mmCIF file of C-alpha atoms in Angstrom:
data_model
loop_
_atom_site.group_PDB
_atom_site.id
_atom_site.type_symbol
_atom_site.label_atom_id
_atom_site.label_comp_id
_atom_site.label_asym_id
_atom_site.label_seq_id
_atom_site.Cartn_x
_atom_site.Cartn_y
_atom_site.Cartn_z
ATOM 1 C CA UNK A 1 -0.337 -0.023 0.110
ATOM 2 C CA UNK A 2 2.984 2.069 0.954
ATOM 3 C CA UNK A 3 4.594 1.647 -2.572
ATOM 4 C CA UNK A 4 1.243 2.011 -4.144
ATOM 5 C CA UNK A 5 1.093 5.431 -2.540
ATOM 6 C CA UNK A 6 4.602 6.506 -3.263
ATOM 7 C CA UNK A 7 4.062 5.617 -7.294
ATOM 8 C CA UNK A 8 0.971 7.491 -7.179
ATOM 9 C CA UNK A 9 2.655 10.426 -5.602
ATOM 10 C CA UNK A 10 5.085 10.530 -8.131
ATOM 11 C CA UNK A 11 3.242 10.341 -11.082
ATOM 12 C CA UNK A 12 1.212 13.859 -9.716
ATOM 13 C CA UNK A 13 4.345 14.981 -9.637
ATOM 14 C CA UNK A 14 5.433 13.882 -12.800
ATOM 15 C CA UNK A 15 2.142 15.723 -14.363
ATOM 16 C CA UNK A 16 2.467 18.655 -11.947
ATOM 17 C CA UNK A 17 5.879 19.560 -12.842
ATOM 18 C CA UNK A 18 5.116 19.094 -17.175
ATOM 19 C CA UNK A 19 2.100 21.669 -16.446
ATOM 20 C CA UNK A 20 3.981 23.986 -14.729
ATOM 21 C CA UNK A 21 7.222 24.216 -17.108
ATOM 22 C CA UNK A 22 4.261 23.965 -20.510
ATOM 23 C CA UNK A 23 2.976 27.249 -19.451
ATOM 24 C CA UNK A 24 6.270 28.984 -17.726
ATOM 25 C CA UNK A 25 7.613 28.407 -21.755
ATOM 26 C CA UNK A 26 4.317 29.683 -22.562
ATOM 27 C CA UNK A 27 4.403 33.036 -20.398
ATOM 28 C CA UNK A 28 8.257 32.748 -20.782
ATOM 29 C CA UNK A 29 8.605 32.362 -24.806
ATOM 30 C CA UNK A 30 5.759 34.665 -26.016
ATOM 31 C CA UNK A 31 5.217 35.772 -29.523
ATOM 32 C CA UNK A 32 3.918 38.288 -31.724
ATOM 33 C CA UNK A 33 0.391 37.925 -32.328
ATOM 34 C CA UNK A 34 -1.305 37.816 -36.443
ATOM 35 C CA UNK A 35 -3.014 41.453 -35.347
ATOM 36 C CA UNK A 36 -3.157 43.818 -32.383
ATOM 37 C CA UNK A 37 -5.645 43.233 -29.670
ATOM 38 C CA UNK A 38 -8.008 45.986 -29.395
ATOM 39 C CA UNK A 39 -6.746 48.527 -32.341
ATOM 40 C CA UNK A 40 -7.740 47.359 -35.275
ATOM 41 C CA UNK A 41 -8.610 50.608 -37.430
ATOM 42 C CA UNK A 42 -5.230 51.641 -36.380
ATOM 43 C CA UNK A 43 -4.414 48.643 -37.379
ATOM 44 C CA UNK A 44 -5.716 48.732 -40.858
ATOM 45 C CA UNK A 45 -5.015 52.303 -41.838
ATOM 46 C CA UNK A 46 -0.784 51.777 -41.245
ATOM 47 C CA UNK A 47 -1.588 48.553 -43.539
ATOM 48 C CA UNK A 48 -3.125 50.692 -46.135
ATOM 49 C CA UNK A 49 -0.057 53.615 -45.760
ATOM 50 C CA UNK A 50 2.951 50.280 -46.127
ATOM 51 C CA UNK A 51 0.531 48.904 -48.953
ATOM 52 C CA UNK A 52 0.615 51.599 -51.263
ATOM 53 C CA UNK A 53 4.019 51.928 -50.989
ATOM 54 C CA UNK A 54 4.667 47.962 -51.421
ATOM 55 C CA UNK A 55 1.819 47.592 -54.258
ATOM 56 C CA UNK A 56 2.005 51.158 -55.977
ATOM 57 C CA UNK A 57 5.038 52.374 -55.512
ATOM 58 C CA UNK A 58 3.930 55.393 -53.403
ATOM 59 C CA UNK A 59 6.494 56.757 -50.612
ATOM 60 C CA UNK A 60 5.551 57.330 -47.285
ATOM 61 C CA UNK A 61 6.332 58.600 -43.499
ATOM 62 C CA UNK A 62 4.628 58.191 -40.770
ATOM 63 C CA UNK A 63 4.586 58.080 -37.227
ATOM 64 C CA UNK A 64 3.666 55.398 -34.834
ATOM 65 C CA UNK A 65 2.732 57.104 -31.142
ATOM 66 C CA UNK A 66 1.790 55.072 -28.255
ATOM 67 C CA UNK A 67 3.226 53.800 -24.633
ATOM 68 C CA UNK A 68 5.187 51.105 -24.530
ATOM 69 C CA UNK A 69 3.170 47.689 -25.250
ATOM 70 C CA UNK A 70 0.573 49.592 -26.736
ATOM 71 C CA UNK A 71 2.138 47.625 -30.136
ATOM 72 C CA UNK A 72 4.325 49.921 -31.698
ATOM 73 C CA UNK A 73 6.649 46.970 -32.829
ATOM 74 C CA UNK A 74 3.907 44.644 -34.200
ATOM 75 C CA UNK A 75 4.455 46.587 -37.268
ATOM 76 C CA UNK A 76 7.606 44.226 -38.257
ATOM 77 C CA UNK A 77 5.150 41.863 -38.751
ATOM 78 C CA UNK A 78 4.868 43.302 -42.575
ATOM 79 C CA UNK A 79 8.036 43.528 -43.306
ATOM 80 C CA UNK A 80 8.409 40.963 -45.505
ATOM 81 C CA UNK A 81 6.820 43.083 -48.141
ATOM 82 C CA UNK A 82 9.999 44.989 -48.058
ATOM 83 C CA UNK A 83 13.242 45.847 -47.902
ATOM 84 C CA UNK A 84 13.212 46.044 -44.341
ATOM 85 C CA UNK A 85 16.057 48.165 -42.034
ATOM 86 C CA UNK A 86 14.797 48.260 -38.275
ATOM 87 C CA UNK A 87 17.108 50.909 -36.732
ATOM 88 C CA UNK A 88 16.798 51.271 -32.583
ATOM 89 C CA UNK A 89 17.582 54.690 -30.930
ATOM 90 C CA UNK A 90 18.734 53.291 -27.792
ATOM 91 C CA UNK A 91 21.217 51.075 -29.365
ATOM 92 C CA UNK A 92 22.306 53.721 -32.522
ATOM 93 C CA UNK A 93 23.047 56.056 -30.936
ATOM 94 C CA UNK A 94 24.492 58.578 -33.569
ATOM 95 C CA UNK A 95 23.685 58.878 -36.963
ATOM 96 C CA UNK A 96 27.015 57.222 -38.126
ATOM 97 C CA UNK A 97 26.110 53.877 -35.804
ATOM 98 C CA UNK A 98 22.849 54.138 -37.308
ATOM 99 C CA UNK A 99 23.632 54.551 -40.961
ATOM 100 C CA UNK A 100 26.135 51.417 -40.462
ATOM 101 C CA UNK A 101 22.944 49.276 -39.617
ATOM 102 C CA UNK A 102 20.890 50.410 -41.940
ATOM 103 C CA UNK A 103 23.842 49.716 -45.109
ATOM 104 C CA UNK A 104 24.117 46.669 -42.764
ATOM 105 C CA UNK A 105 20.556 45.458 -43.779
ATOM 106 C CA UNK A 106 19.876 46.000 -47.078
ATOM 107 C CA UNK A 107 22.945 43.697 -47.675
ATOM 108 C CA UNK A 108 25.292 46.830 -49.332
ATOM 109 C CA UNK A 109 28.142 45.722 -47.560
ATOM 110 C CA UNK A 110 29.731 43.857 -50.429
ATOM 111 C CA UNK A 111 28.837 46.537 -52.872
ATOM 112 C CA UNK A 112 30.185 49.600 -51.094
ATOM 113 C CA UNK A 113 33.386 47.258 -49.868
ATOM 114 C CA UNK A 114 35.816 49.227 -46.846
ATOM 115 C CA UNK A 115 33.467 52.895 -47.843
ATOM 116 C CA UNK A 116 31.217 51.217 -45.193
ATOM 117 C CA UNK A 117 33.450 52.134 -42.839
ATOM 118 C CA UNK A 118 34.844 55.247 -43.995
ATOM 119 C CA UNK A 119 33.494 58.448 -43.561
ATOM 120 C CA UNK A 120 29.277 59.256 -42.581
ATOM 121 C CA UNK A 121 28.618 61.435 -45.544
ATOM 122 C CA UNK A 122 30.236 58.600 -48.268
ATOM 123 C CA UNK A 123 28.032 55.873 -46.933
ATOM 124 C CA UNK A 124 25.295 58.458 -46.711
ATOM 125 C CA UNK A 125 25.786 59.645 -50.232
ATOM 126 C CA UNK A 126 26.117 56.207 -51.308
ATOM 127 C CA UNK A 127 22.907 55.147 -49.882
ATOM 128 C CA UNK A 128 20.693 57.987 -51.130
ATOM 129 C CA UNK A 129 22.602 56.982 -54.805
ATOM 130 C CA UNK A 130 21.621 53.678 -54.193
ATOM 131 C CA UNK A 131 17.930 54.647 -53.422
ATOM 132 C CA UNK A 132 17.366 57.416 -56.358
ATOM 133 C CA UNK A 133 18.457 55.404 -58.691
ATOM 134 C CA UNK A 134 16.301 52.641 -58.018
ATOM 135 C CA UNK A 135 12.812 52.093 -60.286
ATOM 136 C CA UNK A 136 9.221 52.119 -59.180
ATOM 137 C CA UNK A 137 7.554 49.189 -61.072
ATOM 138 C CA UNK A 138 11.011 46.827 -60.584
ATOM 139 C CA UNK A 139 12.586 48.140 -56.933
ATOM 140 C CA UNK A 140 11.807 46.313 -54.297
ATOM 141 C CA UNK A 141 10.346 49.032 -51.528
ATOM 142 C CA UNK A 142 12.047 49.829 -48.378
ATOM 143 C CA UNK A 143 11.062 50.458 -45.195
ATOM 144 C CA UNK A 144 12.707 52.457 -42.620
ATOM 145 C CA UNK A 145 11.597 51.226 -38.858
ATOM 146 C CA UNK A 146 12.871 54.459 -36.788
ATOM 147 C CA UNK A 147 12.843 52.701 -33.413
ATOM 148 C CA UNK A 148 12.603 55.849 -30.529
ATOM 149 C CA UNK A 149 12.438 58.263 -33.237
ATOM 150 C CA UNK A 150 12.533 61.127 -30.741
ATOM 151 C CA UNK A 151 16.394 60.029 -29.755
ATOM 152 C CA UNK A 152 16.964 60.686 -33.267
ATOM 153 C CA UNK A 153 15.767 63.971 -33.005
ATOM 154 C CA UNK A 154 18.904 64.327 -30.679
ATOM 155 C CA UNK A 155 21.473 63.214 -32.764
ATOM 156 C CA UNK A 156 23.514 66.305 -33.956
ATOM 157 C CA UNK A 157 21.384 68.470 -36.911
ATOM 158 C CA UNK A 158 18.927 65.410 -37.401
ATOM 159 C CA UNK A 159 21.291 64.439 -40.841
ATOM 160 C CA UNK A 160 19.974 61.435 -41.147
ATOM 161 C CA UNK A 161 16.072 62.239 -40.178
ATOM 162 C CA UNK A 162 16.409 64.727 -42.940
ATOM 163 C CA UNK A 163 17.823 62.689 -45.192
ATOM 164 C CA UNK A 164 15.589 59.874 -44.941
ATOM 165 C CA UNK A 165 12.721 61.719 -44.809
ATOM 166 C CA UNK A 166 14.100 63.985 -47.809
ATOM 167 C CA UNK A 167 14.950 60.349 -49.900
ATOM 168 C CA UNK A 168 10.807 59.118 -49.168
ATOM 169 C CA UNK A 169 9.895 62.427 -51.183
ATOM 170 C CA UNK A 170 12.368 62.150 -54.204
ATOM 171 C CA UNK A 171 14.125 58.396 -54.961
ATOM 172 C CA UNK A 172 12.515 56.517 -57.582
ATOM 173 C CA UNK A 173 13.242 53.426 -55.235
ATOM 174 C CA UNK A 174 9.698 53.472 -53.063
ATOM 175 C CA UNK A 175 10.689 54.241 -49.741
ATOM 176 C CA UNK A 176 8.731 53.995 -46.727
ATOM 177 C CA UNK A 177 9.952 55.573 -43.072
ATOM 178 C CA UNK A 178 8.175 54.426 -39.598
ATOM 179 C CA UNK A 179 8.798 56.256 -36.364
ATOM 180 C CA UNK A 180 7.489 54.826 -33.031
ATOM 181 C CA UNK A 181 7.658 56.950 -30.099
ATOM 182 C CA UNK A 182 6.005 57.649 -26.722
ATOM 183 C CA UNK A 183 5.999 61.273 -26.732
ATOM 184 C CA UNK A 184 2.878 62.863 -28.009
ATOM 185 C CA UNK A 185 5.525 66.396 -28.437
ATOM 186 C CA UNK A 186 7.821 64.108 -30.631
ATOM 187 C CA UNK A 187 6.718 67.129 -33.694
ATOM 188 C CA UNK A 188 8.523 69.338 -31.314
ATOM 189 C CA UNK A 189 11.813 68.396 -31.606
ATOM 190 C CA UNK A 190 12.379 68.336 -35.635
ATOM 191 C CA UNK A 191 14.459 71.247 -36.852
ATOM 192 C CA UNK A 192 12.260 73.221 -39.383
ATOM 193 C CA UNK A 193 13.783 71.488 -42.558
ATOM 194 C CA UNK A 194 12.780 68.735 -41.203
ATOM 195 C CA UNK A 195 9.016 69.125 -40.137
ATOM 196 C CA UNK A 196 9.342 70.570 -43.639
ATOM 197 C CA UNK A 197 9.658 66.929 -45.767
ATOM 198 C CA UNK A 198 7.544 65.112 -43.304
ATOM 199 C CA UNK A 199 3.961 64.236 -43.951
ATOM 200 C CA UNK A 200 2.379 64.854 -40.856
ATOM 201 C CA UNK A 201 0.679 61.465 -40.366
ATOM 202 C CA UNK A 202 0.488 60.335 -36.776
ATOM 203 C CA UNK A 203 -1.139 57.114 -35.744
ATOM 204 C CA UNK A 204 -2.245 57.079 -32.092
ATOM 205 C CA UNK A 205 -2.488 53.806 -30.313
ATOM 206 C CA UNK A 206 -4.447 53.815 -27.435
ATOM 207 C CA UNK A 207 -5.842 50.370 -27.296
ATOM 208 C CA UNK A 208 -10.090 49.902 -26.952
ATOM 209 C CA UNK A 209 -9.404 46.281 -24.852
ATOM 210 C CA UNK A 210 -11.931 45.406 -22.321
ATOM 211 C CA UNK A 211 -11.408 44.081 -18.970
ATOM 212 C CA UNK A 212 -13.535 41.227 -20.452
ATOM 213 C CA UNK A 213 -10.915 40.317 -23.289
ATOM 214 C CA UNK A 214 -8.413 41.407 -21.118
ATOM 215 C CA UNK A 215 -9.759 38.707 -18.723
ATOM 216 C CA UNK A 216 -10.668 36.227 -21.611
ATOM 217 C CA UNK A 217 -6.236 36.814 -22.216
ATOM 218 C CA UNK A 218 -6.190 34.968 -18.503
ATOM 219 C CA UNK A 219 -8.258 32.568 -19.179
ATOM 220 C CA UNK A 220 -6.099 31.148 -22.199
ATOM 221 C CA UNK A 221 -2.697 32.094 -21.020
ATOM 222 C CA UNK A 222 -3.079 30.108 -17.753
ATOM 223 C CA UNK A 223 -5.212 26.752 -19.937
ATOM 224 C CA UNK A 224 -3.659 23.153 -20.000
ATOM 225 C CA UNK A 225 -4.133 22.486 -24.411
ATOM 226 C CA UNK A 226 -6.819 19.473 -25.106
ATOM 227 C CA UNK A 227 -3.633 17.191 -26.482
ATOM 228 C CA UNK A 228 -2.258 17.665 -22.825
ATOM 229 C CA UNK A 229 -1.143 13.837 -21.464
ATOM 230 C CA UNK A 230 -3.139 13.394 -18.728
ATOM 231 C CA UNK A 231 -6.737 14.850 -19.350
ATOM 232 C CA UNK A 232 -7.955 14.490 -16.306
ATOM 233 C CA UNK A 233 -5.524 16.416 -14.536
ATOM 234 C CA UNK A 234 -5.999 18.997 -17.562
ATOM 235 C CA UNK A 235 -10.076 19.141 -17.065
ATOM 236 C CA UNK A 236 -9.165 19.804 -13.410
ATOM 237 C CA UNK A 237 -6.221 22.203 -13.891
ATOM 238 C CA UNK A 238 -8.889 24.175 -16.151
ATOM 239 C CA UNK A 239 -11.713 24.017 -14.118
ATOM 240 C CA UNK A 240 -9.997 25.684 -11.046
ATOM 241 C CA UNK A 241 -8.940 28.659 -13.483
ATOM 242 C CA UNK A 242 -11.958 29.279 -14.833
ATOM 243 C CA UNK A 243 -12.632 29.595 -10.996
ATOM 244 C CA UNK A 244 -10.186 31.656 -10.083
ATOM 245 C CA UNK A 245 -10.696 34.255 -12.448
ATOM 246 C CA UNK A 246 -14.736 34.464 -10.989
ATOM 247 C CA UNK A 247 -12.383 34.900 -7.441
ATOM 248 C CA UNK A 248 -13.104 38.625 -6.117
ATOM 249 C CA UNK A 249 -10.087 39.262 -5.069
ATOM 250 C CA UNK A 250 -7.943 37.892 -7.793
ATOM 251 C CA UNK A 251 -10.324 39.851 -10.403
ATOM 252 C CA UNK A 252 -9.156 43.198 -8.041
ATOM 253 C CA UNK A 253 -5.729 42.493 -8.561
ATOM 254 C CA UNK A 254 -5.938 42.190 -12.394
ATOM 255 C CA UNK A 255 -7.816 45.007 -12.681
ATOM 256 C CA UNK A 256 -5.160 46.981 -10.913
ATOM 257 C CA UNK A 257 -2.971 45.216 -13.444
ATOM 258 C CA UNK A 258 -5.043 46.187 -16.152
ATOM 259 C CA UNK A 259 -5.533 49.795 -15.629
ATOM 260 C CA UNK A 260 -1.532 50.174 -14.375
ATOM 261 C CA UNK A 261 -0.936 48.892 -18.069
ATOM 262 C CA UNK A 262 -2.515 46.650 -21.081
ATOM 263 C CA UNK A 263 1.036 45.915 -22.091
ATOM 264 C CA UNK A 264 0.488 42.001 -21.954
ATOM 265 C CA UNK A 265 4.470 41.524 -21.261
ATOM 266 C CA UNK A 266 2.900 43.395 -17.313
ATOM 267 C CA UNK A 267 0.662 40.280 -17.216
ATOM 268 C CA UNK A 268 2.904 37.310 -18.537
ATOM 269 C CA UNK A 269 5.185 38.304 -15.525
ATOM 270 C CA UNK A 270 2.434 38.215 -12.969
ATOM 271 C CA UNK A 271 1.231 35.111 -14.487
ATOM 272 C CA UNK A 272 5.003 33.397 -14.197
ATOM 273 C CA UNK A 273 5.860 34.131 -10.803
ATOM 274 C CA UNK A 274 2.045 32.352 -9.999
ATOM 275 C CA UNK A 275 2.428 29.500 -11.927
ATOM 276 C CA UNK A 276 6.022 29.028 -10.081
ATOM 277 C CA UNK A 277 4.367 28.764 -6.637
ATOM 278 C CA UNK A 278 2.403 25.859 -8.193
ATOM 279 C CA UNK A 279 4.054 22.463 -6.070
ATOM 280 C CA UNK A 280 2.484 18.805 -5.845
ATOM 281 C CA UNK A 281 0.902 20.170 -2.043
ATOM 282 C CA UNK A 282 -0.732 21.988 -4.391
ATOM 283 C CA UNK A 283 -1.070 21.232 -7.821
ATOM 284 C CA UNK A 284 -3.581 24.023 -8.671
ATOM 285 C CA UNK A 285 -3.394 27.780 -8.923
ATOM 286 C CA UNK A 286 -5.191 28.886 -5.829
ATOM 287 C CA UNK A 287 -5.771 33.021 -5.196
ATOM 288 C CA UNK A 288 -2.849 33.352 -2.568
ATOM 289 C CA UNK A 289 -0.835 32.606 -5.574
ATOM 290 C CA UNK A 290 -1.895 35.679 -7.408
ATOM 291 C CA UNK A 291 -2.073 37.677 -3.783
ATOM 292 C CA UNK A 292 1.907 36.523 -3.384
ATOM 293 C CA UNK A 293 2.690 37.130 -7.799
ATOM 294 C CA UNK A 294 0.508 40.956 -7.228
ATOM 295 C CA UNK A 295 2.974 41.849 -3.786
ATOM 296 C CA UNK A 296 6.699 40.612 -5.578
ATOM 297 C CA UNK A 297 5.190 42.526 -9.002
ATOM 298 C CA UNK A 298 4.360 45.763 -7.535
ATOM 299 C CA UNK A 299 6.810 46.505 -4.866
ATOM 300 C CA UNK A 300 8.295 50.383 -4.851
ATOM 301 C CA UNK A 301 11.541 49.770 -5.858
ATOM 302 C CA UNK A 302 12.495 53.108 -3.987
ATOM 303 C CA UNK A 303 10.846 52.008 -0.833
ATOM 304 C CA UNK A 304 12.921 49.231 -1.013
ATOM 305 C CA UNK A 305 16.323 51.689 -1.445
ATOM 306 C CA UNK A 306 14.647 53.971 1.528
ATOM 307 C CA UNK A 307 15.036 51.111 3.792
ATOM 308 C CA UNK A 308 18.577 50.869 3.242
ATOM 309 C CA UNK A 309 19.499 54.583 4.322
ATOM 310 C CA UNK A 310 21.160 55.856 7.868
ATOM 311 C CA UNK A 311 19.438 57.855 9.947
ATOM 312 C CA UNK A 312 21.389 60.681 8.895
ATOM 313 C CA UNK A 313 19.847 60.188 5.046
ATOM 314 C CA UNK A 314 16.369 60.083 6.106
ATOM 315 C CA UNK A 315 16.517 63.370 7.977
ATOM 316 C CA UNK A 316 17.768 64.887 4.726
ATOM 317 C CA UNK A 317 14.919 63.915 3.415
ATOM 318 C CA UNK A 318 12.334 65.247 5.740
ATOM 319 C CA UNK A 319 15.103 68.395 5.619
ATOM 320 C CA UNK A 320 14.091 68.475 2.130
ATOM 321 C CA UNK A 321 10.508 67.878 2.547
ATOM 322 C CA UNK A 322 10.381 71.220 4.843
ATOM 323 C CA UNK A 323 11.899 73.130 2.358
ATOM 324 C CA UNK A 324 9.573 71.961 -0.457
ATOM 325 C CA UNK A 325 6.685 73.006 1.464
ATOM 326 C CA UNK A 326 8.105 76.612 2.838
ATOM 327 C CA UNK A 327 9.294 77.457 -0.848
ATOM 328 C CA UNK A 328 6.311 76.033 -2.915
ATOM 329 C CA UNK A 329 8.159 73.118 -4.662
ATOM 330 C CA UNK A 330 11.116 75.277 -5.340
ATOM 331 C CA UNK A 331 14.314 73.548 -6.239
ATOM 332 C CA UNK A 332 17.022 73.380 -3.085
ATOM 333 C CA UNK A 333 20.341 73.006 -3.029
ATOM 334 C CA UNK A 334 22.908 71.275 -0.031
ATOM 335 C CA UNK A 335 23.411 74.433 1.747
ATOM 336 C CA UNK A 336 19.806 74.933 2.150
ATOM 337 C CA UNK A 337 19.241 71.383 3.146
ATOM 338 C CA UNK A 338 22.642 71.538 5.934
ATOM 339 C CA UNK A 339 21.025 74.684 7.536
ATOM 340 C CA UNK A 340 17.342 73.505 7.736
ATOM 341 C CA UNK A 341 18.550 70.257 9.329
ATOM 342 C CA UNK A 342 21.066 71.969 11.823
ATOM 343 C CA UNK A 343 17.857 74.346 13.112
ATOM 344 C CA UNK A 344 16.074 70.579 13.398
ATOM 345 C CA UNK A 345 19.447 68.982 15.612
ATOM 346 C CA UNK A 346 20.088 72.489 17.911
ATOM 347 C CA UNK A 347 15.682 73.094 18.441
ATOM 348 C CA UNK A 348 14.233 69.943 18.637
ATOM 349 C CA UNK A 349 16.340 66.651 18.527
ATOM 350 C CA UNK A 350 17.908 65.215 21.724
ATOM 351 C CA UNK A 351 19.076 61.811 20.053
ATOM 352 C CA UNK A 352 21.306 62.681 16.890
ATOM 353 C CA UNK A 353 24.348 64.008 17.464
ATOM 354 C CA UNK A 354 25.447 66.456 15.378
ATOM 355 C CA UNK A 355 27.258 65.424 12.128
ATOM 356 C CA UNK A 356 30.142 67.377 10.486
ATOM 357 C CA UNK A 357 29.450 69.028 7.613
ATOM 358 C CA UNK A 358 31.732 66.725 5.324
ATOM 359 C CA UNK A 359 29.579 64.075 6.579
ATOM 360 C CA UNK A 360 26.527 65.485 5.687
ATOM 361 C CA UNK A 361 27.992 66.404 2.045
ATOM 362 C CA UNK A 362 29.401 62.663 1.689
ATOM 363 C CA UNK A 363 25.429 61.434 2.657
ATOM 364 C CA UNK A 364 23.675 64.146 0.683
ATOM 365 C CA UNK A 365 25.776 63.028 -2.020
ATOM 366 C CA UNK A 366 24.901 58.503 -1.403
ATOM 367 C CA UNK A 367 21.149 60.315 -2.046
ATOM 368 C CA UNK A 368 22.057 61.707 -5.325
ATOM 369 C CA UNK A 369 24.242 58.634 -6.406
ATOM 370 C CA UNK A 370 20.644 56.825 -5.698
ATOM 371 C CA UNK A 371 18.812 59.246 -7.890
ATOM 372 C CA UNK A 372 16.553 59.891 -5.076
ATOM 373 C CA UNK A 373 17.650 63.611 -5.527
ATOM 374 C CA UNK A 374 18.238 64.742 -9.089
ATOM 375 C CA UNK A 375 19.647 68.022 -10.377
ATOM 376 C CA UNK A 376 17.461 70.807 -12.085
ATOM 377 C CA UNK A 377 20.315 71.148 -14.494
ATOM 378 C CA UNK A 378 22.528 68.221 -16.532
ATOM 379 C CA UNK A 379 25.193 69.665 -14.839
ATOM 380 C CA UNK A 380 26.130 71.893 -17.407
ATOM 381 C CA UNK A 381 26.595 74.509 -15.621
ATOM 382 C CA UNK A 382 29.494 74.988 -13.150
ATOM 383 C CA UNK A 383 28.388 75.822 -10.006
ATOM 384 C CA UNK A 384 30.015 74.707 -6.574
ATOM 385 C CA UNK A 385 28.150 71.417 -5.702
ATOM 386 C CA UNK A 386 27.005 73.018 -2.504
ATOM 387 C CA UNK A 387 25.014 75.535 -4.141
ATOM 388 C CA UNK A 388 23.694 73.243 -7.414
ATOM 389 C CA UNK A 389 20.008 73.255 -7.456
ATOM 390 C CA UNK A 390 18.122 70.034 -6.609
ATOM 391 C CA UNK A 391 14.833 68.173 -6.584
ATOM 392 C CA UNK A 392 13.294 65.539 -4.192
ATOM 393 C CA UNK A 393 12.042 62.097 -6.018
ATOM 394 C CA UNK A 394 10.351 61.017 -3.667
ATOM 395 C CA UNK A 395 6.204 60.976 -2.739
ATOM 396 C CA UNK A 396 5.148 61.298 1.101
ATOM 397 C CA UNK A 397 4.357 57.984 1.693
ATOM 398 C CA UNK A 398 7.044 56.098 0.492
ATOM 399 C CA UNK A 399 9.046 58.131 3.205
ATOM 400 C CA UNK A 400 6.562 57.606 6.313
ATOM 401 C CA UNK A 401 6.612 53.527 5.272
ATOM 402 C CA UNK A 402 10.624 53.870 5.504
ATOM 403 C CA UNK A 403 10.365 55.593 8.504
ATOM 404 C CA UNK A 404 8.064 53.395 9.758
ATOM 405 C CA UNK A 405 9.888 50.203 8.572
ATOM 406 C CA UNK A 406 13.033 51.756 10.554
ATOM 407 C CA UNK A 407 14.565 49.844 13.689
ATOM 408 C CA UNK A 408 14.396 51.635 16.477
ATOM 409 C CA UNK A 409 13.840 54.723 14.825
ATOM 410 C CA UNK A 410 13.762 58.113 17.412
ATOM 411 C CA UNK A 411 10.496 59.562 18.121
ATOM 412 C CA UNK A 412 11.833 63.267 17.426
ATOM 413 C CA UNK A 413 12.705 62.174 14.232
ATOM 414 C CA UNK A 414 9.360 60.893 13.482
ATOM 415 C CA UNK A 415 7.838 64.165 14.381
ATOM 416 C CA UNK A 416 9.958 65.940 12.565
ATOM 417 C CA UNK A 417 8.687 64.097 9.367
ATOM 418 C CA UNK A 418 5.208 64.236 10.846
ATOM 419 C CA UNK A 419 5.222 68.033 10.406
ATOM 420 C CA UNK A 420 6.646 68.105 7.476
ATOM 421 C CA UNK A 421 5.062 64.992 5.436
ATOM 422 C CA UNK A 422 1.243 65.103 7.397
#
C-alpha cells in the first residue's frame, strides 16, 4: 500500500511539473500575435499606408505614437513585403552607427566594400544614390523603421532624419519611413527643415481593449491545451482556472494590473510568478498565488532603497520636504538642506548627534547617486556642488513607510517627519 502511494505521488508530481513547465515556457517565450488586440482601426490605417508603398510604389512617412507595450513594434510583422531596415534609437546612439546598421541590413556591404567603415558623408551619399537610382516598377520597396524616433531627433543636426525623409519624397525606389515613439510632443523636437519633409501623418495607439477581453486572455494563457498527456489533470486544472478568474480578490488584482498597463508583457510577468508557486502539495492555482505574485510585482523599488538608508540620510530627506513646503516646491541646494538639518538638531533633536559638514555632504551625495534627488540642470553650468539646485524624487507615502519600518527610529525624527509629511 505504501509503495502504491509513493508511485501515485510520483505520477502526480510528474504531471504537475509537466503542466508548470508548459505554462512557464508559454509565458516566457511569447510570440507576437497576428494582429494587435483592440487596435483594429489603427492597424487597418497603417496596413493601407504600407500597402500603397509595397503595391503602388508610393513613398510615405508616418509616426506611430503610443505608450510602451501598446503594440508599436508589431508593425514589423509586415516587413516581409519590404527590404526592411529596423533601427533602434536606444542602440544606434548616433547617425554614423545608425547608417552602418542600415547599410548592413540592406546587404550593401559587398557593394560598398571598405567604404562602409569610411566617413559618414561617403556612406550617406552612397545610400541616397542607391535609393535614387531605383525604379518604381521593378525596385523592391524599402521600409525604414526608426524605433525610439524621438532619440534620433537629438542626433547632431538631425542629418539622418532629414535625408531619410527627403529621400522618401524624391527617391525612385519606393520608400516608407516609419517612426515609433512614446512622446506626444515629438514633432516639436524636429528642426524646421526636417518637419517640412515629414508628411505629418500620425497614428495614435490607444487600446480599446476591455477588461472582459483581458480576462479572456488570462484564461487562455493559464489553460492547458486539449492534447495535454493527462486529460483528467488538464480538465481539473482548466476548471480551477475558470473558478480563479471569477474570484473577487483575483479579479481586483487583475483589474489593478489592467488599469496600470494594458501591456501583455506585464500580465505575463504576473502570471509567471503565480504559476511558479504551484507544487505537488497544491497542484492547482490558488488565490494566494496571485496575491503573492502581485505583492512581488508591485514592490516599490524606491521604497526598498529607502529601507537601506542611514538615519542621517533620512533626516536630510525630511529637511528637503520641509524646504519644499516652505518654498512651494522650488528647487533647493545642499547648503539650504544643511541649514534646515542644523535647525532641527539645535531646536528639536535630543537623539541625533551633530555631524560634521563633510559627513553630511557625503550622505547628500549618496542620495544623489541613488537618484532619490536629482539636479535641476544636467551639470552644464559650473556651480559649486553645495549650491547646485536639486529636486526631491520621492512621495509622501514612500518616506513615511520607510520611517515606520526603520528599526528603532528616534521619536523626535518621526515627529519632525510628521510635521513635514502630515
